Amino acid sequence: MASESVTLADVAAQAGVSKMTVSKVINRKPGLKDSTRERVMEVVEQLGYTVHASARALAGGRTETLGVLVPSLYSQYLSEIIRGVDRTALKAGMELLISTTRRSSGPRNTGRLAQGLVDGLLIVLPDPLALDESTLRSLPLPVVIIAPNTEEADDLPMFPTVDADHYTGARLAMDHLLSLGHRRIGLISRSGRMSHSLKRVSGYREGLLTAGIPLDPELEVEGDFTQKAGFDAARTLLNLRVPPTAIFAVNDVSAFGAIEAIKDHGLRVPEDISVIGFDDIPQASQVYPPLTTIRQPLLEMGAAGTRLLLALIQGVEAVTDRLIVPTELIVRSSTGPLAARPINPGTPPM
């Protein structure tokens, strides 16, 4: 079925709901279950249904809608950024149209958002998207990129970007651990060459070297930002002949896995080994022990990117092409002074 021939009734019939329900979902009205919204939006995407915002734009007005393109909707990291976007858009009287790049549909969804549905586009990139430079350059509307995590720092020079100071945040983490007396500090990073992880790894290494501590490659273990990978990486570190007395995980979710592995090893956090993360997602204050971490101002990043996009829509030139917001050390209970007794390596008894 051609997308231009798809009607509201077609979407309602396939989703098994009324036309009124479809209209409420599309216009972000309250009073519907999340499962209903998800089912309707799945059908909207499958059928290629296009809301008539483009007709409204052609009539001479704006859509009063901002597009937001994210890798997924199942991440506390992304949710916090979107909350910052939503708060700022609401104050400006703007609606949001959120789409994802799941199932390799990034280029298709980007093109759809650019076809008169929105006045500007925010692309949130904690992971690289399947969007090439030509696709981005061809967009006929203002674009701002939040948290660009590309392989090279200057991959996206054609758009304004908003990001956190990852290197300084990592130095803050290392300075904190070093101040507690730790000198053998393990690192759980991310495999590949994504800029966020590379900057945090650089901060880890520079922190050690500045303190006069030589780098030890066996203390650096790669993961993939997931809790399971954090667990596996921490087990590798704990099974070294001389285990670390502290672990710096380059994201909070990996740190959660590390804490789980330490407990599984029969050790205590922070009495036997300290753990520090990075991001300060909401769950960081809810785990046990509460996680010491580096706070990325995710809400402010979303808000700052939105303010920048709103200015571009109004024809105001961006003051800077790259806005870097500061990170902050948040000390909780997962870090403590260097333990007096050494950690026993090896797998704990069954």
Coordinates of C-alpha atoms in Angstrom, one line a residue:
M1 CA 0.0 0.0 0.0
A2 CA 1.5 3.3 -1.0
S3 CA 2.1 5.6 1.9
E4 CA 0.2 8.5 0.3
S5 CA -3.0 6.3 0.1
V6 CA -2.9 5.2 3.7
T7 CA -5.6 6.7 5.8
L8 CA -6.4 7.1 9.5
A9 CA -9.0 4.4 9.1
D10 CA -6.4 2.0 7.6
V11 CA -4.2 2.5 10.7
A12 CA -7.2 2.1 13.1
A13 CA -8.3 -1.1 11.3
Q14 CA -4.9 -2.8 11.4
A15 CA -4.2 -1.7 15.0
G16 CA -7.6 -2.9 16.2
V17 CA -8.6 0.5 17.7
S18 CA -10.9 3.4 16.8
K19 CA -10.0 6.3 14.5
M20 CA -10.3 8.5 17.6
T21 CA -7.7 6.5 19.4
V22 CA -5.3 6.8 16.5
S23 CA -5.9 10.5 16.4
K24 CA -5.1 10.7 20.2
V25 CA -1.9 8.8 19.7
I26 CA -0.7 10.9 16.8
N27 CA -1.5 14.1 18.7
R28 CA 0.0 12.9 21.9
K29 CA -3.2 13.2 23.9
P30 CA -3.4 11.7 27.4
G31 CA -5.6 8.9 28.7
L32 CA -4.2 6.0 26.7
K33 CA -2.2 2.9 27.8
D34 CA 1.5 2.8 26.7
S35 CA 0.8 -0.5 25.1
T36 CA -1.9 1.0 22.9
R37 CA 0.3 3.9 21.9
E38 CA 3.1 1.5 21.0
R39 CA 0.8 -0.7 18.9
V40 CA -0.6 2.2 17.0
M41 CA 2.8 3.7 16.3
E42 CA 4.1 0.3 15.1
V43 CA 1.2 0.2 12.5
V44 CA 1.8 3.9 11.6
E45 CA 5.4 3.0 10.8
Q46 CA 4.5 -0.3 9.0
L47 CA 2.0 1.3 6.7
G48 CA 4.0 4.5 6.2
Y49 CA 1.1 6.7 7.4
T50 CA 2.0 10.4 7.1
V51 CA 0.3 12.9 9.3
H52 CA -1.0 16.0 7.5
A53 CA 1.5 18.4 9.2
S54 CA 3.1 18.8 5.8
A55 CA -0.1 20.2 4.4
R56 CA -0.2 22.6 7.3
A57 CA 3.4 23.7 6.6
L58 CA 2.6 24.2 2.9
A59 CA -0.3 26.5 3.9
G60 CA 2.2 29.0 5.2
G61 CA 2.7 28.1 8.8
R62 CA 5.0 26.0 10.9
T63 CA 4.1 22.6 12.3
E64 CA 5.0 23.8 15.8
T65 CA 6.6 20.3 16.2
L66 CA 10.2 19.2 16.8
G67 CA 11.5 15.9 15.6
V68 CA 13.6 13.8 17.9
L69 CA 15.6 10.8 16.5
V70 CA 17.0 8.4 19.0
P71 CA 18.6 4.9 18.8
S72 CA 15.9 3.4 21.1
L73 CA 13.4 4.2 23.8
Y74 CA 14.7 1.7 26.3
S75 CA 17.5 3.5 28.0
Q76 CA 17.6 5.6 31.1
Y77 CA 20.4 7.6 29.5
L78 CA 18.2 8.5 26.5
S79 CA 15.1 9.0 28.6
E80 CA 16.8 11.7 30.7
I81 CA 17.9 13.6 27.5
I82 CA 14.4 13.3 26.1
R83 CA 13.0 14.7 29.4
G84 CA 15.2 17.7 29.0
V85 CA 14.0 18.1 25.4
D86 CA 10.4 17.7 26.3
R87 CA 10.5 20.3 29.2
T88 CA 12.0 22.9 27.0
A89 CA 9.8 22.2 24.0
L90 CA 6.7 22.4 26.3
K91 CA 7.8 25.9 27.5
A92 CA 8.1 27.0 23.9
G93 CA 4.7 25.7 23.0
M94 CA 6.2 23.0 20.7
E95 CA 5.1 19.3 20.4
L96 CA 7.6 16.5 19.9
L97 CA 7.6 13.7 17.3
I98 CA 9.9 11.0 18.4
S99 CA 11.3 8.3 16.1
T100 CA 13.9 5.6 16.5
T101 CA 16.7 4.2 14.4
R102 CA 15.9 0.6 15.4
R103 CA 16.0 -2.1 12.7
S104 CA 18.4 -0.1 10.6
S105 CA 15.5 2.3 9.6
G106 CA 17.5 5.5 10.5
P107 CA 17.6 7.0 7.0
R108 CA 14.0 6.2 6.3
N109 CA 12.8 7.7 9.5
T110 CA 15.0 10.8 9.1
G111 CA 13.6 11.4 5.6
R112 CA 10.0 11.0 6.9
L113 CA 10.5 13.5 9.7
A114 CA 12.0 16.0 7.2
Q115 CA 9.0 15.8 4.9
G116 CA 7.1 18.7 6.4
L117 CA 6.3 16.9 9.7
V118 CA 8.6 19.0 11.9
D119 CA 10.2 22.4 12.0
G120 CA 13.6 21.1 13.1
L121 CA 15.3 17.9 14.1
L122 CA 17.3 16.8 17.2
I123 CA 19.4 13.7 16.6
V124 CA 20.6 12.0 19.8
L125 CA 23.7 9.9 19.2
P126 CA 25.0 8.0 22.2
D127 CA 25.7 5.3 19.6
P128 CA 26.5 5.9 15.9
L129 CA 23.5 5.9 13.6
A130 CA 23.3 4.3 10.2
L131 CA 23.2 7.8 8.6
D132 CA 25.8 8.9 6.2
E133 CA 27.0 12.4 5.8
S134 CA 25.1 12.9 2.5
T135 CA 21.8 11.9 4.2
L136 CA 22.4 14.5 7.0
R137 CA 23.5 17.2 4.6
S138 CA 20.4 16.8 2.4
L139 CA 18.0 17.5 5.3
P140 CA 16.0 20.7 4.4
L141 CA 15.5 21.9 8.0
P142 CA 17.6 22.9 11.0
V143 CA 19.4 20.1 12.8
V144 CA 21.1 19.8 16.2
I145 CA 23.0 16.8 17.4
I146 CA 23.1 15.8 21.1
A147 CA 25.9 13.6 22.5
P148 CA 27.7 12.8 19.2
N149 CA 29.5 9.5 19.8
T150 CA 31.2 9.2 16.4
E151 CA 34.5 7.6 15.6
E152 CA 36.1 10.9 14.9
A153 CA 35.5 14.1 16.8
D154 CA 34.9 16.1 13.6
D155 CA 32.6 13.6 11.8
L156 CA 29.6 16.0 11.9
P157 CA 31.0 19.5 11.4
M158 CA 28.0 20.6 9.4
F159 CA 25.7 20.7 12.4
P160 CA 25.8 22.3 15.9
T161 CA 26.4 19.7 18.6
V162 CA 25.9 19.5 22.4
D163 CA 28.0 17.1 24.4
A164 CA 29.5 16.5 27.9
D165 CA 33.1 16.9 28.9
H166 CA 34.0 13.2 28.9
Y167 CA 37.8 13.7 29.4
T168 CA 37.5 16.0 32.4
G169 CA 34.8 13.7 33.9
A170 CA 37.2 10.7 33.7
R171 CA 40.0 12.8 35.3
L172 CA 37.6 13.7 38.1
A173 CA 36.9 10.0 38.6
M174 CA 40.6 9.1 38.7
D175 CA 41.5 12.0 41.0
H176 CA 38.8 10.8 43.4
L177 CA 40.1 7.2 43.5
L178 CA 43.7 8.3 43.8
S179 CA 42.8 10.6 46.7
L180 CA 41.4 7.5 48.5
G181 CA 44.8 5.8 48.2
H182 CA 44.1 3.5 45.3
R183 CA 47.0 3.0 42.8
R184 CA 46.0 -0.2 41.2
I185 CA 42.8 0.8 39.4
G186 CA 41.0 -1.3 36.8
L187 CA 39.2 0.1 33.8
I188 CA 36.1 -1.3 32.1
S189 CA 35.8 0.5 28.8
R190 CA 33.9 -0.1 25.5
S191 CA 35.3 -1.9 22.5
G192 CA 35.7 0.0 19.3
R193 CA 36.6 3.6 18.7
M194 CA 33.6 5.6 19.8
S195 CA 34.6 9.0 20.9
H196 CA 32.8 9.0 24.3
S197 CA 34.7 5.9 25.5
L198 CA 38.0 7.0 24.0
K199 CA 37.9 10.3 25.9
R200 CA 37.1 8.6 29.1
V201 CA 39.9 6.1 28.6
S202 CA 42.2 9.0 27.9
G203 CA 41.2 10.6 31.2
Y204 CA 41.8 7.3 33.0
R205 CA 45.3 6.9 31.5
E206 CA 46.3 10.5 32.0
G207 CA 45.1 10.4 35.6
L208 CA 47.5 7.5 36.3
L209 CA 50.4 9.0 34.5
T210 CA 50.0 12.3 36.2
A211 CA 50.1 10.5 39.5
G212 CA 53.4 8.7 38.5
I213 CA 51.7 5.3 38.0
P214 CA 52.7 3.4 34.9
L215 CA 50.0 2.0 32.7
D216 CA 49.2 -1.7 32.9
P217 CA 47.4 -3.1 29.9
E218 CA 46.0 -6.1 31.9
L219 CA 44.0 -3.6 34.0
E220 CA 42.1 -2.4 31.0
V221 CA 39.2 -4.7 29.9
E222 CA 36.7 -3.9 27.2
G223 CA 33.0 -4.3 27.4
D224 CA 30.0 -3.0 25.5
F225 CA 28.2 -0.7 28.0
T226 CA 25.9 -3.5 29.2
Q227 CA 25.5 -4.9 32.7
K228 CA 26.5 -8.4 31.6
A229 CA 29.7 -7.1 29.9
G230 CA 30.5 -5.1 33.1
F231 CA 30.1 -8.3 35.1
D232 CA 32.3 -10.3 32.8
A233 CA 35.0 -7.6 32.7
A234 CA 35.0 -7.3 36.4
R235 CA 35.5 -11.0 36.8
T236 CA 38.5 -10.8 34.5
L237 CA 40.0 -8.1 36.7
L238 CA 39.2 -9.9 39.9
N239 CA 40.9 -13.1 38.7
L240 CA 44.2 -11.3 37.9
R241 CA 47.3 -12.4 40.0
V242 CA 47.2 -9.0 41.6
P243 CA 43.6 -7.7 41.3
P244 CA 42.8 -3.9 41.3
T245 CA 41.6 -2.3 44.5
A246 CA 39.3 0.0 42.5
I247 CA 37.4 -0.2 39.2
F248 CA 36.5 2.7 37.0
A249 CA 33.6 1.7 34.6
V250 CA 33.1 4.1 31.8
N251 CA 29.3 4.0 32.2
D252 CA 26.9 3.3 35.1
V253 CA 25.4 0.2 33.6
S254 CA 28.8 -1.5 33.4
A255 CA 29.5 -0.4 36.9
F256 CA 26.3 -2.2 38.1
G257 CA 27.6 -5.4 36.5
A258 CA 31.0 -4.8 38.2
I259 CA 29.4 -4.5 41.6
E260 CA 27.4 -7.7 41.0
A261 CA 30.6 -9.5 40.1
I262 CA 32.4 -8.3 43.2
K263 CA 29.7 -9.5 45.4
D264 CA 29.6 -12.8 43.5
H265 CA 33.3 -13.1 44.2
G266 CA 32.7 -12.9 48.0
L267 CA 34.0 -9.4 48.3
R268 CA 32.4 -6.1 49.6
V269 CA 31.9 -2.7 47.9
P270 CA 33.6 -0.5 48.9
E271 CA 35.3 -2.2 51.9
D272 CA 37.3 -4.6 49.7
I273 CA 37.1 -2.8 46.3
S274 CA 35.8 0.5 45.2
V275 CA 33.7 1.1 42.0
I276 CA 32.9 4.4 40.2
G277 CA 30.8 4.8 37.1
F278 CA 30.0 7.5 34.6
D279 CA 26.6 9.1 33.5
D280 CA 24.6 9.3 36.8
I281 CA 21.5 7.7 35.3
P282 CA 18.6 7.6 37.9
Q283 CA 19.3 4.0 38.8
A284 CA 22.8 5.0 40.1
S285 CA 21.3 6.3 43.3
Q286 CA 19.0 3.3 43.8
V287 CA 21.5 0.4 43.6
Y288 CA 23.2 -1.0 46.6
P289 CA 25.6 0.4 47.5
P290 CA 24.6 3.7 45.8
L291 CA 27.0 4.3 43.0
T292 CA 29.7 7.0 43.1
T293 CA 29.7 8.3 39.5
I294 CA 30.4 11.2 37.2
R295 CA 27.3 13.1 36.4
Q296 CA 26.6 14.0 32.8
P297 CA 24.0 16.8 32.9
L298 CA 21.6 14.8 30.6
L299 CA 18.6 16.9 31.3
E300 CA 20.5 20.1 30.6
M301 CA 22.0 18.6 27.4
G302 CA 18.5 17.9 26.1
A303 CA 17.4 21.4 27.1
A304 CA 20.4 23.1 25.6
G305 CA 20.1 21.2 22.4
T306 CA 16.4 22.2 22.2
R307 CA 17.1 25.9 22.9
L308 CA 19.7 25.9 20.2
L309 CA 17.3 24.2 17.7
L310 CA 14.5 26.7 18.5
A311 CA 16.9 29.6 17.8
L312 CA 17.9 28.1 14.5
I313 CA 14.2 27.7 13.5
Q314 CA 13.8 31.4 14.3
G315 CA 16.7 32.2 12.0
V316 CA 19.2 33.0 14.7
E317 CA 22.7 31.8 13.9
A318 CA 24.3 29.5 16.4
V319 CA 26.8 31.2 18.7
T320 CA 29.0 28.1 18.8
D321 CA 29.1 24.9 16.7
R322 CA 30.1 22.7 19.6
L323 CA 28.6 23.3 23.1
I324 CA 30.4 21.3 25.8
V325 CA 28.7 21.1 29.2
P326 CA 30.6 20.3 32.4
T327 CA 30.6 17.0 34.2
E328 CA 30.5 16.6 38.0
L329 CA 31.8 14.1 40.6
I330 CA 28.9 12.6 42.6
V331 CA 30.2 10.8 45.7
R332 CA 28.0 8.1 47.1
S333 CA 28.8 4.8 48.9
S334 CA 30.5 2.6 46.3
T335 CA 34.0 4.2 46.8
G336 CA 36.1 4.2 50.0
P337 CA 39.7 4.2 51.2
L338 CA 42.2 1.6 50.1
A339 CA 41.6 -1.6 52.0
A340 CA 44.3 -2.6 54.5
R341 CA 44.3 -6.2 53.4
P342 CA 45.1 -7.5 49.9
I343 CA 42.3 -9.0 47.7
N344 CA 42.7 -12.7 47.1
P345 CA 42.7 -13.5 43.4
G346 CA 40.9 -16.4 41.8
T347 CA 37.4 -17.7 41.7
P348 CA 35.6 -17.9 45.0
P349 CA 34.8 -21.4 46.4
M350 CA 31.6 -23.0 45.2

